[in-house]
PDB file of C-alpha atoms and ligand atoms in Angstrom:
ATOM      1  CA  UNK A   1      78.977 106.811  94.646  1.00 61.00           C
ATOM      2  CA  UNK A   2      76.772 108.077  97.810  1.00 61.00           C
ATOM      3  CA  UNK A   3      79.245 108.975 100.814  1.00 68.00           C
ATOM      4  CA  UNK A   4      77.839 105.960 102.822  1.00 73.00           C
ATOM      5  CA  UNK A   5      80.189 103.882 100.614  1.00 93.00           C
ATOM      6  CA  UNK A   6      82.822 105.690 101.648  1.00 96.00           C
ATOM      7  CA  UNK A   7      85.875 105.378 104.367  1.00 98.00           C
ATOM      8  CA  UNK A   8      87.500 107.729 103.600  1.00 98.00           C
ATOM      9  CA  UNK A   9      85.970 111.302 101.852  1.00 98.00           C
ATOM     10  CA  UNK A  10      88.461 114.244 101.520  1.00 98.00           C
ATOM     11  CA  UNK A  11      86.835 117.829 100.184  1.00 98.00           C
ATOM     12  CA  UNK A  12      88.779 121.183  99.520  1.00 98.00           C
ATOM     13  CA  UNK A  13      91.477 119.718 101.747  1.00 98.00           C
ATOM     14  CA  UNK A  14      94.221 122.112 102.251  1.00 98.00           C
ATOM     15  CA  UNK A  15      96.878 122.547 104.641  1.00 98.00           C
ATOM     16  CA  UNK A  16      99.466 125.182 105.108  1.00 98.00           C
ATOM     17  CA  UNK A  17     103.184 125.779 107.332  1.00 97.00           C
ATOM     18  CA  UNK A  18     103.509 128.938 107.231  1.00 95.00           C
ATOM     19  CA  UNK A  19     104.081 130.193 103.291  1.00 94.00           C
ATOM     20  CA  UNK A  20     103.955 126.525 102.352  1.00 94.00           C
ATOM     21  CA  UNK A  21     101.232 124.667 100.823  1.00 96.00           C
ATOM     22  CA  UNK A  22     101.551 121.282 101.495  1.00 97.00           C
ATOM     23  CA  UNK A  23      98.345 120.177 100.525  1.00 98.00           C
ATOM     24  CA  UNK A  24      95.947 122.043  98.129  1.00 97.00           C
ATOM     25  CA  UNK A  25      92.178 121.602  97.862  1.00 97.00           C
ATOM     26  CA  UNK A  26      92.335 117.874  97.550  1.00 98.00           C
ATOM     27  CA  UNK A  27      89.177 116.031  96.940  1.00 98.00           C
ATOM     28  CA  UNK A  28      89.894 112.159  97.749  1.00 98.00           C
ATOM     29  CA  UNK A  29      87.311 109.156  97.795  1.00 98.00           C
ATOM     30  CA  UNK A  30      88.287 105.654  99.236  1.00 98.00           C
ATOM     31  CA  UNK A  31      85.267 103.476  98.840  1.00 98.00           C
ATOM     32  CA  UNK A  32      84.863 100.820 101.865  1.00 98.00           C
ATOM     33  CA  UNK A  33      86.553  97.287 101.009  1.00 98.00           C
ATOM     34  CA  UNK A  34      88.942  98.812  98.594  1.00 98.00           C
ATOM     35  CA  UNK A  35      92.705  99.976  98.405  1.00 98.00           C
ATOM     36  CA  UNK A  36      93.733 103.231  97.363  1.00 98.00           C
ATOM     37  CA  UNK A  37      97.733 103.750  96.380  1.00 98.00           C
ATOM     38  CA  UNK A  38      98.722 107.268  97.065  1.00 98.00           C
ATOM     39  CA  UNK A  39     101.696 108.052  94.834  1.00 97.00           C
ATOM     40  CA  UNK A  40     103.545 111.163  94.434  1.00 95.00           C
ATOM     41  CA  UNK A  41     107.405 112.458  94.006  1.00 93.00           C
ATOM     42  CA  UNK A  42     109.406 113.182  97.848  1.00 94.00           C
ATOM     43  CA  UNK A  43     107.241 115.987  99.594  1.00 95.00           C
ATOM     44  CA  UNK A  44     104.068 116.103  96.916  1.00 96.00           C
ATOM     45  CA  UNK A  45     101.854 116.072 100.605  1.00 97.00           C
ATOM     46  CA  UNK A  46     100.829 112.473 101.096  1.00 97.00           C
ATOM     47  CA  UNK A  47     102.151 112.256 104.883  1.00 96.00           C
ATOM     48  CA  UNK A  48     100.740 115.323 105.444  1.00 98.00           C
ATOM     49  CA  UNK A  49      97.186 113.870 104.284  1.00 98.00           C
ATOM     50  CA  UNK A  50      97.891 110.756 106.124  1.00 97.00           C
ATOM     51  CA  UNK A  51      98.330 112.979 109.517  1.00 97.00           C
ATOM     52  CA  UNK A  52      95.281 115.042 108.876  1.00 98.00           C
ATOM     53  CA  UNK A  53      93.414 111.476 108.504  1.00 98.00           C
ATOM     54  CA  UNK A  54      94.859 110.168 111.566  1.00 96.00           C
ATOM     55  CA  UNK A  55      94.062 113.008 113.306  1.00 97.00           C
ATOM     56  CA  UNK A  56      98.013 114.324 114.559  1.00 95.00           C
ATOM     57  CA  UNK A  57      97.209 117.637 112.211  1.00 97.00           C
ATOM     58  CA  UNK A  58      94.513 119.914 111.579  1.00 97.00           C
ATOM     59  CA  UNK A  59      93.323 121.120 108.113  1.00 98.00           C
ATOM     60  CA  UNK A  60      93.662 124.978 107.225  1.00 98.00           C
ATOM     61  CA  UNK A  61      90.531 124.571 104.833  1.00 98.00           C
ATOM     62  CA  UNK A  62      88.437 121.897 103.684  1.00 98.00           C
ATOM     63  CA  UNK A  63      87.240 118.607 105.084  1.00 98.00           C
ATOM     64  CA  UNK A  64      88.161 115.627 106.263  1.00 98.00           C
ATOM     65  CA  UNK A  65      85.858 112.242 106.854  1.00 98.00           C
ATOM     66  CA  UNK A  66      86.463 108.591 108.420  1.00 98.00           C
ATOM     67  CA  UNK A  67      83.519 107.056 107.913  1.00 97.00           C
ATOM     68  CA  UNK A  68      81.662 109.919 107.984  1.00 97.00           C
ATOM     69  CA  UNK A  69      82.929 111.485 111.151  1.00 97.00           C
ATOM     70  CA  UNK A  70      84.665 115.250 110.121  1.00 98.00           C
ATOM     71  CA  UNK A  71      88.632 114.866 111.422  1.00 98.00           C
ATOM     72  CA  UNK A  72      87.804 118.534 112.912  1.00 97.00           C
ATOM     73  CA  UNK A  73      84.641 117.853 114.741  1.00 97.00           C
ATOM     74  CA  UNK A  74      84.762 114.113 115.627  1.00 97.00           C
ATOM     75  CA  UNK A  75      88.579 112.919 116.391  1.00 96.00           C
ATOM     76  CA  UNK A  76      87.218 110.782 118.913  1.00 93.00           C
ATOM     77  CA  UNK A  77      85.429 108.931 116.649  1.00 94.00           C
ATOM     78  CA  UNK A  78      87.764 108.924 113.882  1.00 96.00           C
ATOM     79  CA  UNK A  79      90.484 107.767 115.828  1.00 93.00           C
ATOM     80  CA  UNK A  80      88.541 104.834 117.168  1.00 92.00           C
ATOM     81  CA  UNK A  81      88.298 103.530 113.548  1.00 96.00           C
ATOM     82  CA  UNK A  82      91.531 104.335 112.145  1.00 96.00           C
ATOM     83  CA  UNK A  83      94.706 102.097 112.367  1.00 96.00           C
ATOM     84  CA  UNK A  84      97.750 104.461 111.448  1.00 95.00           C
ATOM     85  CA  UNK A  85     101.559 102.788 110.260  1.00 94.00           C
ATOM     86  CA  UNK A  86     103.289 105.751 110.324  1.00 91.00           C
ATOM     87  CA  UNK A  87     106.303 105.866 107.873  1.00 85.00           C
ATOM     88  CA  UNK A  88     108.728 106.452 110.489  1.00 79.00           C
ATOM     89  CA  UNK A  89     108.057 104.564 113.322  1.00 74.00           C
ATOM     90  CA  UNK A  90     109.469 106.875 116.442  1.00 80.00           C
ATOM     91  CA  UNK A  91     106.206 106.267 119.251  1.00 83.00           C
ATOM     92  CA  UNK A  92     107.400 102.940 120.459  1.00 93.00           C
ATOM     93  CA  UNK A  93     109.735 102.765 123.687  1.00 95.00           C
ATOM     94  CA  UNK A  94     112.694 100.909 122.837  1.00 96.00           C
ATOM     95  CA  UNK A  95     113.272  99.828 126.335  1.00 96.00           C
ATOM     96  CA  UNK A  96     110.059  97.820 126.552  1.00 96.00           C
ATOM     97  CA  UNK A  97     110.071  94.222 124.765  1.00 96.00           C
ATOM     98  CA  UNK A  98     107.490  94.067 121.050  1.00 96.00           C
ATOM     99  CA  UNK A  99     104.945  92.480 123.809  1.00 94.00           C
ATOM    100  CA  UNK A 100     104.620  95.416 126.283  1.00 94.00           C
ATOM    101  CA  UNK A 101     104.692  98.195 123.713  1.00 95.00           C
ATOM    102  CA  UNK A 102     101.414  96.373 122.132  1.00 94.00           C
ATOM    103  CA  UNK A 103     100.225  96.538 125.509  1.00 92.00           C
ATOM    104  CA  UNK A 104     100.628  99.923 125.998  1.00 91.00           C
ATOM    105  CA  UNK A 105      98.849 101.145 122.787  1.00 89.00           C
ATOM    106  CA  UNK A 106      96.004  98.486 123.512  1.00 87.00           C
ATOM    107  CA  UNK A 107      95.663 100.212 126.655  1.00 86.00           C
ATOM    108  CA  UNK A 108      95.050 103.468 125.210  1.00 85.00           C
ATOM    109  CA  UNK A 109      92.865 101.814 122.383  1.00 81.00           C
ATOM    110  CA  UNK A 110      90.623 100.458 125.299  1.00 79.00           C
ATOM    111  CA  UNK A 111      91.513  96.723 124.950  1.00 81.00           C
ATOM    112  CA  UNK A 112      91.275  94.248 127.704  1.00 80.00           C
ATOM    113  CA  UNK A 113      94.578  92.620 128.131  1.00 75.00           C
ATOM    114  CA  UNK A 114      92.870  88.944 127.507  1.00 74.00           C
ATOM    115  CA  UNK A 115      91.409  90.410 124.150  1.00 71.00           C
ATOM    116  CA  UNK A 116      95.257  92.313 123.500  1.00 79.00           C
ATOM    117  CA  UNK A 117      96.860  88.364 123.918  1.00 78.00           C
ATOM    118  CA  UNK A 118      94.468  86.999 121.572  1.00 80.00           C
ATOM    119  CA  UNK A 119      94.536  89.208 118.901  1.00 82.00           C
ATOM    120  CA  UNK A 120      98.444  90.543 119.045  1.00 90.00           C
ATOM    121  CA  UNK A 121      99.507  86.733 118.880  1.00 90.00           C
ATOM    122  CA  UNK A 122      98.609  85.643 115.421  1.00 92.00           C
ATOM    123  CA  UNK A 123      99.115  89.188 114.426  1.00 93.00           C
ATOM    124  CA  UNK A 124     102.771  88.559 115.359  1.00 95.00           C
ATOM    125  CA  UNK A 125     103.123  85.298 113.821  1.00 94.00           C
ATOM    126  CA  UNK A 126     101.881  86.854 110.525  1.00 91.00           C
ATOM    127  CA  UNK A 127     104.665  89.242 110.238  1.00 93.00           C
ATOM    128  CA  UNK A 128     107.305  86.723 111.415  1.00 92.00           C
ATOM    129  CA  UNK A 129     107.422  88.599 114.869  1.00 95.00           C
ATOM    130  CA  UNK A 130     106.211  85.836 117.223  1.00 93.00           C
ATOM    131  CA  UNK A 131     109.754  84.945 118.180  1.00 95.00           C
ATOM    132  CA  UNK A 132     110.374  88.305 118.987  1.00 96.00           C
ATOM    133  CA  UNK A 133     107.860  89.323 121.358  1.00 94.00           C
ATOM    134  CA  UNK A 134     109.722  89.160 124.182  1.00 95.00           C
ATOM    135  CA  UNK A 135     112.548  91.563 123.017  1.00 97.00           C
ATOM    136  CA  UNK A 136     113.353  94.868 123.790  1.00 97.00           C
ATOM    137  CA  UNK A 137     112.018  97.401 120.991  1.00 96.00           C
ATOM    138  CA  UNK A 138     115.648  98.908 120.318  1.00 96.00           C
ATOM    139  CA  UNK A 139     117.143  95.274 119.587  1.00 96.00           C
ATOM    140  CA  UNK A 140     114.649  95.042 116.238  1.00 95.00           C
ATOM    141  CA  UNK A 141     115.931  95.247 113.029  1.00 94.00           C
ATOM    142  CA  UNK A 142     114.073  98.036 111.043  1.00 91.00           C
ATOM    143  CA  UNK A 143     112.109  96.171 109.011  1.00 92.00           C
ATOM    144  CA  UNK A 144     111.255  94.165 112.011  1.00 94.00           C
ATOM    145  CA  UNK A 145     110.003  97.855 114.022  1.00 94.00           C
ATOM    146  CA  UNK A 146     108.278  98.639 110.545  1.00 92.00           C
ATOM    147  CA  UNK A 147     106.384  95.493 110.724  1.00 94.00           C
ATOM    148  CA  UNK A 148     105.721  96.204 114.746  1.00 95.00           C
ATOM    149  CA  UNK A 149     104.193  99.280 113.675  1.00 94.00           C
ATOM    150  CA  UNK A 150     101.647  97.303 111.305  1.00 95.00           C
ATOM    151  CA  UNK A 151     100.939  95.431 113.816  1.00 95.00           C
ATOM    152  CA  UNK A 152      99.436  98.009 116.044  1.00 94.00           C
ATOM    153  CA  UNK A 153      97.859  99.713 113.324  1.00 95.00           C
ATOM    154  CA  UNK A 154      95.962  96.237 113.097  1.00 95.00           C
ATOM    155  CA  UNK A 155      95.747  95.346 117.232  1.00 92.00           C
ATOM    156  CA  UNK A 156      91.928  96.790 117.806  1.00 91.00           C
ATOM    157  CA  UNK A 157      90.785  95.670 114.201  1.00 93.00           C
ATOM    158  CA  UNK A 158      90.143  98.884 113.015  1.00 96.00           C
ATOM    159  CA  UNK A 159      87.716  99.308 109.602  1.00 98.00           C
ATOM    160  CA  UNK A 160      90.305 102.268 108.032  1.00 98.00           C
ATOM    161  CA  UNK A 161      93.321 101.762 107.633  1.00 98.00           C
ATOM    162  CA  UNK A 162      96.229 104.545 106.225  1.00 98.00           C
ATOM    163  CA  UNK A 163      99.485 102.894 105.776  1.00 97.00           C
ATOM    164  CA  UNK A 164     102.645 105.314 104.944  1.00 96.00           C
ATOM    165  CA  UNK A 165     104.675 103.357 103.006  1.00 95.00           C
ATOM    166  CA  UNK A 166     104.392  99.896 104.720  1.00 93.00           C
ATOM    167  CA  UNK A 167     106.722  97.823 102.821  1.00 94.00           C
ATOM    168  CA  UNK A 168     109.532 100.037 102.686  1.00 91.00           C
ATOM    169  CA  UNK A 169     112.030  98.079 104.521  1.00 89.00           C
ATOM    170  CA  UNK A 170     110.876  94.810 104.562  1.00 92.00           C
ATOM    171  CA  UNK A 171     112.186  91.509 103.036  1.00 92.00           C
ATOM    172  CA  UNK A 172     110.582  91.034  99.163  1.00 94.00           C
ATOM    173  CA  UNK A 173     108.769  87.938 100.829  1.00 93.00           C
ATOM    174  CA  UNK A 174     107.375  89.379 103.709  1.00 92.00           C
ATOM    175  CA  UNK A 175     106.525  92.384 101.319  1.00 94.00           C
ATOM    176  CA  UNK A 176     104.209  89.903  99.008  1.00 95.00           C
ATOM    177  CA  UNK A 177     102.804  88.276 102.581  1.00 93.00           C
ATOM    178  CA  UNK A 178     101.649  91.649 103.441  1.00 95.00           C
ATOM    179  CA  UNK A 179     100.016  92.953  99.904  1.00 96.00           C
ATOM    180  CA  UNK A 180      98.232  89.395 100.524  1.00 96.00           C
ATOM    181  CA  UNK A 181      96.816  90.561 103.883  1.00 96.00           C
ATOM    182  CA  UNK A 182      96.320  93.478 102.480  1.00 97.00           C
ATOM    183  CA  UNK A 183      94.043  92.452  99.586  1.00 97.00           C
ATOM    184  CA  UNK A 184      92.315  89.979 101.968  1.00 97.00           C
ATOM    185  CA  UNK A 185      91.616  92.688 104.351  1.00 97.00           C
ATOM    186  CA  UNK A 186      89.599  95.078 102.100  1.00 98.00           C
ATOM    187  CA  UNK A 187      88.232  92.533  99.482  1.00 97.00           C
ATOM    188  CA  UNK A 188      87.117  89.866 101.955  1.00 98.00           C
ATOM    189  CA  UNK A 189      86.794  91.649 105.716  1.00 97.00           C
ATOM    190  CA  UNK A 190      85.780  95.281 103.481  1.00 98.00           C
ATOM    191  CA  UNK A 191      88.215  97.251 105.270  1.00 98.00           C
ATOM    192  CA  UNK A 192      89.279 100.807 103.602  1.00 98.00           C
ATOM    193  CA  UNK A 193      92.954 100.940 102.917  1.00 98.00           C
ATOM    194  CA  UNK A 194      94.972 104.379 101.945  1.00 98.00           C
ATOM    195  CA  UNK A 195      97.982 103.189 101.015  1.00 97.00           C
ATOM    196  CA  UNK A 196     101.300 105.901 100.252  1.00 97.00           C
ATOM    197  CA  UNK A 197     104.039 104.267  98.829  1.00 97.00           C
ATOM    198  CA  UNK A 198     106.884 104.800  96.583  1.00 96.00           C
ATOM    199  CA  UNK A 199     106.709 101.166  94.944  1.00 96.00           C
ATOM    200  CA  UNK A 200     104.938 101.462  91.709  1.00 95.00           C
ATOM    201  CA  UNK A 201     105.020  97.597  91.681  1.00 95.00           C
ATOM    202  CA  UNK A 202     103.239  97.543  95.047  1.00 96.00           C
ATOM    203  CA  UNK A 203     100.490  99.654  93.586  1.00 97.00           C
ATOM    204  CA  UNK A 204     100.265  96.658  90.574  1.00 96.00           C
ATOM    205  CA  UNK A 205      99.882  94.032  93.676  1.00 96.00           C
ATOM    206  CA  UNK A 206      97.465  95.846  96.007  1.00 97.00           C
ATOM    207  CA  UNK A 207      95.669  98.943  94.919  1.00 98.00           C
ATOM    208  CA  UNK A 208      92.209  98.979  93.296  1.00 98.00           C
ATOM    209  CA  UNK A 209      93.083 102.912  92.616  1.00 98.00           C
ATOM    210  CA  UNK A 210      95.886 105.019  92.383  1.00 97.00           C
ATOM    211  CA  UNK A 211      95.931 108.831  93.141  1.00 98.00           C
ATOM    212  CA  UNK A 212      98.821 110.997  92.334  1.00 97.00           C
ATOM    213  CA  UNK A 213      99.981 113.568  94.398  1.00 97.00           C
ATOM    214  CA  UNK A 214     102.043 116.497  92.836  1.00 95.00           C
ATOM    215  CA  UNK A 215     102.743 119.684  94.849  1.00 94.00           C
ATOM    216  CA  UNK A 216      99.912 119.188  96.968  1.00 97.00           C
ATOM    217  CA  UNK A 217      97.402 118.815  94.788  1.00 96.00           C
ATOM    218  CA  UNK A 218      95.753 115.788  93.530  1.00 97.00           C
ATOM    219  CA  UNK A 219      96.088 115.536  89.913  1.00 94.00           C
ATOM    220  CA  UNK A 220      94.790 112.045  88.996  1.00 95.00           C
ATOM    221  CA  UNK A 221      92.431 109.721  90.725  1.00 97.00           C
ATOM    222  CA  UNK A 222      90.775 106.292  89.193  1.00 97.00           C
ATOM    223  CA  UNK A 223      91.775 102.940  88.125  1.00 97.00           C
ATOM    224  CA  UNK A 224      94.505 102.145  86.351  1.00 96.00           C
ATOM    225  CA  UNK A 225      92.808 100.723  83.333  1.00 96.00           C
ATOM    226  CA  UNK A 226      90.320 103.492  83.188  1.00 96.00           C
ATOM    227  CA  UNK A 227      93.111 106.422  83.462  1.00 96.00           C
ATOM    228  CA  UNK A 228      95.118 105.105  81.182  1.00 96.00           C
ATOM    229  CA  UNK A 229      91.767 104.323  78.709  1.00 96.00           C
ATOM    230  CA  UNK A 230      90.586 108.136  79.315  1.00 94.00           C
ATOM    231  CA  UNK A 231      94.084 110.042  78.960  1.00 93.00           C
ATOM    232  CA  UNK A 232      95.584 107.525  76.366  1.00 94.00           C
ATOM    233  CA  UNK A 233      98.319 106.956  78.382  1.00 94.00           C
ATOM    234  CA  UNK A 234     100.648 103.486  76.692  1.00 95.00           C
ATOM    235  CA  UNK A 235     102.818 101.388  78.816  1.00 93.00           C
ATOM    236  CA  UNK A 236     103.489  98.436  81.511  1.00 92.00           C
ATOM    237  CA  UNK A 237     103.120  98.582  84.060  1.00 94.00           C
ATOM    238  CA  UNK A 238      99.858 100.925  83.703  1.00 95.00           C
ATOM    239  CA  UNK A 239     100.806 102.449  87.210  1.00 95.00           C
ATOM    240  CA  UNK A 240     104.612 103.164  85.820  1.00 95.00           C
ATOM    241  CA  UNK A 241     103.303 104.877  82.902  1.00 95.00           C
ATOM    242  CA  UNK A 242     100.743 107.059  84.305  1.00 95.00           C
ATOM    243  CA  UNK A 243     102.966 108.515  87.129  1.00 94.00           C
ATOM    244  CA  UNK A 244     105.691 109.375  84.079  1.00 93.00           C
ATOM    245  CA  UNK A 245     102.876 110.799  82.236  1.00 93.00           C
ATOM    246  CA  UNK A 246     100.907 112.973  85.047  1.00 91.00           C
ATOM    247  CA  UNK A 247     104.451 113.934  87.324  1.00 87.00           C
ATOM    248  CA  UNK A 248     105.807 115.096  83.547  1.00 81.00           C
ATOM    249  CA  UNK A 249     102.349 116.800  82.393  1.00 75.00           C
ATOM    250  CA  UNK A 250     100.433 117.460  85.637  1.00 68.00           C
ATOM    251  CA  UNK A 251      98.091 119.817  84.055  1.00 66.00           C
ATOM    252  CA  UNK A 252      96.634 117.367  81.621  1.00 62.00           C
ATOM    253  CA  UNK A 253      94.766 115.671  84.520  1.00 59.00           C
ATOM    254  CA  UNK A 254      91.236 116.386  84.648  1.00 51.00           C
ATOM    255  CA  UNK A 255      89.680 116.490  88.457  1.00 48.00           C
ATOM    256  CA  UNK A 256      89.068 113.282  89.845  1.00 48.00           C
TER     257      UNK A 256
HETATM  258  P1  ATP B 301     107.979 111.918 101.032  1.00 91.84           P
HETATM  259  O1  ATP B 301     107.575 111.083  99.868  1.00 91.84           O
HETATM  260  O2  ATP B 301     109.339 112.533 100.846  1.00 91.84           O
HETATM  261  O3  ATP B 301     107.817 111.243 102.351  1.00 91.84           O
HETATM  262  P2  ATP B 301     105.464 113.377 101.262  1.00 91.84           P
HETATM  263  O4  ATP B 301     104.735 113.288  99.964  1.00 91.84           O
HETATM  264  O5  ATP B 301     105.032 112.475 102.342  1.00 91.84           O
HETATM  265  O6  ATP B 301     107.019 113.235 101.018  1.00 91.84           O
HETATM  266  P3  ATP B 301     105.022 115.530 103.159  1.00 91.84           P
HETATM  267  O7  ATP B 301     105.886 114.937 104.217  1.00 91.84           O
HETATM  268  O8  ATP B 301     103.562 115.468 103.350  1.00 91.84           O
HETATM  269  O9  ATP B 301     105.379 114.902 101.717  1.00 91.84           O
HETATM  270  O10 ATP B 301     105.459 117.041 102.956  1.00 91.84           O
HETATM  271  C1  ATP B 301     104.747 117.922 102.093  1.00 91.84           C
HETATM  272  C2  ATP B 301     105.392 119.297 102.170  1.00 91.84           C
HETATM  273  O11 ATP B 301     105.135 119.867 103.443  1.00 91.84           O
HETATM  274  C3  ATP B 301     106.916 119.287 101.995  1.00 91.84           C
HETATM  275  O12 ATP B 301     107.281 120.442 101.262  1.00 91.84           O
HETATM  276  C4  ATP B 301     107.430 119.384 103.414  1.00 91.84           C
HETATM  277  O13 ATP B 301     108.670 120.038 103.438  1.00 91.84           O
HETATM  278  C5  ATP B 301     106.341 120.199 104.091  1.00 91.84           C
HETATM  279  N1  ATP B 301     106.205 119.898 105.520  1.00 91.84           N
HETATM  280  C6  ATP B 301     105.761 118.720 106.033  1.00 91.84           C
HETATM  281  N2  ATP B 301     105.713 118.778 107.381  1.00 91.84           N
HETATM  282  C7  ATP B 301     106.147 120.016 107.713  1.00 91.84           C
HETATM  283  C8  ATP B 301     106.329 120.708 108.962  1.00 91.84           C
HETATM  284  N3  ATP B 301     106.049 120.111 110.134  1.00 91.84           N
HETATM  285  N4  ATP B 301     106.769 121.973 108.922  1.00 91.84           N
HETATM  286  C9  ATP B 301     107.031 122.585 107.743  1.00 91.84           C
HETATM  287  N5  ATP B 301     106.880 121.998 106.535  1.00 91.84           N
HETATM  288  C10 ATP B 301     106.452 120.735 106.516  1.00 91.84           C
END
């Protein structure tokens, strides 16, 4: 793989608070048009590496790429072509209706309000939001502000996408109706998609990879078929069975 195929290229990546290692020399590939599940047990790093992506935290070694532009030397750049859902949503102003909060972010994204109508609409209608665009923020339900916070991630089209946990709290319908987006928008429209989730079964419907996280470090990257193949892991679902096997035995993986 030459890095022009990739969106998303991670290299030594480490990052430290204080005596704490969250994340630990991580190399990470996301090839454009595909969907990478980031897996990992409660604080194994993966919002950390979402940040450091997104720009809202620096590495303390290694580097960083969006589509080739270094998180360190070219946020700018990287920001422009990132859409971030952060797993808790706490940037929105709950005083403002769904409408003017998109209009705020498309403001700082650089979006002319005609373009911000035409695109937020049917972006709102796809996650069952239309009829609420003219309520107040703090009157959503929280899978309602979760699916808000898509939403923006999506608002200026963006070619990367890194979605903490996305589905968490929404309906098991609107969950499918998103891993269907999803699919469509990095098999058909080639965007990149870093996905970190807790639902092994939304790593079945979505991802093209999964990478396991475990105490920072990356222990496992690849297809499911392929890991299991290589490492002679048995089971169903192949996702289930190789996060048992590699959170039980991280130091059987081999680097990525
Ligand atoms: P979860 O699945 O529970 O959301 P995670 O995989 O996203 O966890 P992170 O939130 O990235 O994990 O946290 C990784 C480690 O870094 C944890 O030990 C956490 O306590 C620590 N950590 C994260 N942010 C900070 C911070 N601002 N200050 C100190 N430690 C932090």
């Amino acid at each position: 793989m030459c890095s022009g195929d990739l969106g998303i290229e991670c290299l030594g990546l480490s990052r430290s608070f204080g005596p704490r290692e969250a994340l630990a020399e991580v190399d990470l590939r996301v090839r454009r048009g595909s969907v990478v599940a980031l897996v990992g047990s409660n604080g194994a790093g993966k919002t950390t590496l979402m940040k450091i992506l997104a720009t809202l935290l620096t590495p303390s070694a290694g580097t960083a790429k969006v589509l080739g532009h270094d998180v360190s030397k070219a946020p700018m750049e990287c920001r422009r072509s990132i859409g971030y859902a952060p797993a808790e949503e706490r940037s929105f102003h709950g005083r403002l209706t769904v409408l003017q909060n998109l209009e705020f972010f498309a403001s700082l994204q650089g979006m002319r309000r005609t373009g911000f109508r035409a695109q937020s609409m049917p972006l709102l209608e796809t996650f069952g939001l239309s009829q609420h665009a003219e309520k107040r923020f703090a009157e959503l339900s929280s899978g309602m502000k979760q699916s808000l916070a898509m939403v923006r991630s999506l608002l200026h089209d963006p070619p990367v996408l890194l979605l903490d946990e996305p589905t968490r709290s929404l309906s098991p319908d609107l969950a499918h109706h998103v891993w269907d987006l999803l699919r469509g928008l990095a098999h058909v429209q080639g965007k990149t998609i870093l996905l970190a989730t807790h639902n092994l079964g939304e790593v079945e419907a979505v991802a093209d990879e999964m990478a396991i996280l475990h105490q920072g470090r990356l222990v496992i990257q690849g297809t499911a078929d392929h890991l299991c193949q290589t490492h002679g892991v048995e089971g169903t679902p192949k996702s289930a069975a190789l996060f048992r096997h590699f959170i039980r035995n991280p130091r059987q993986a081999v680097a990525p």
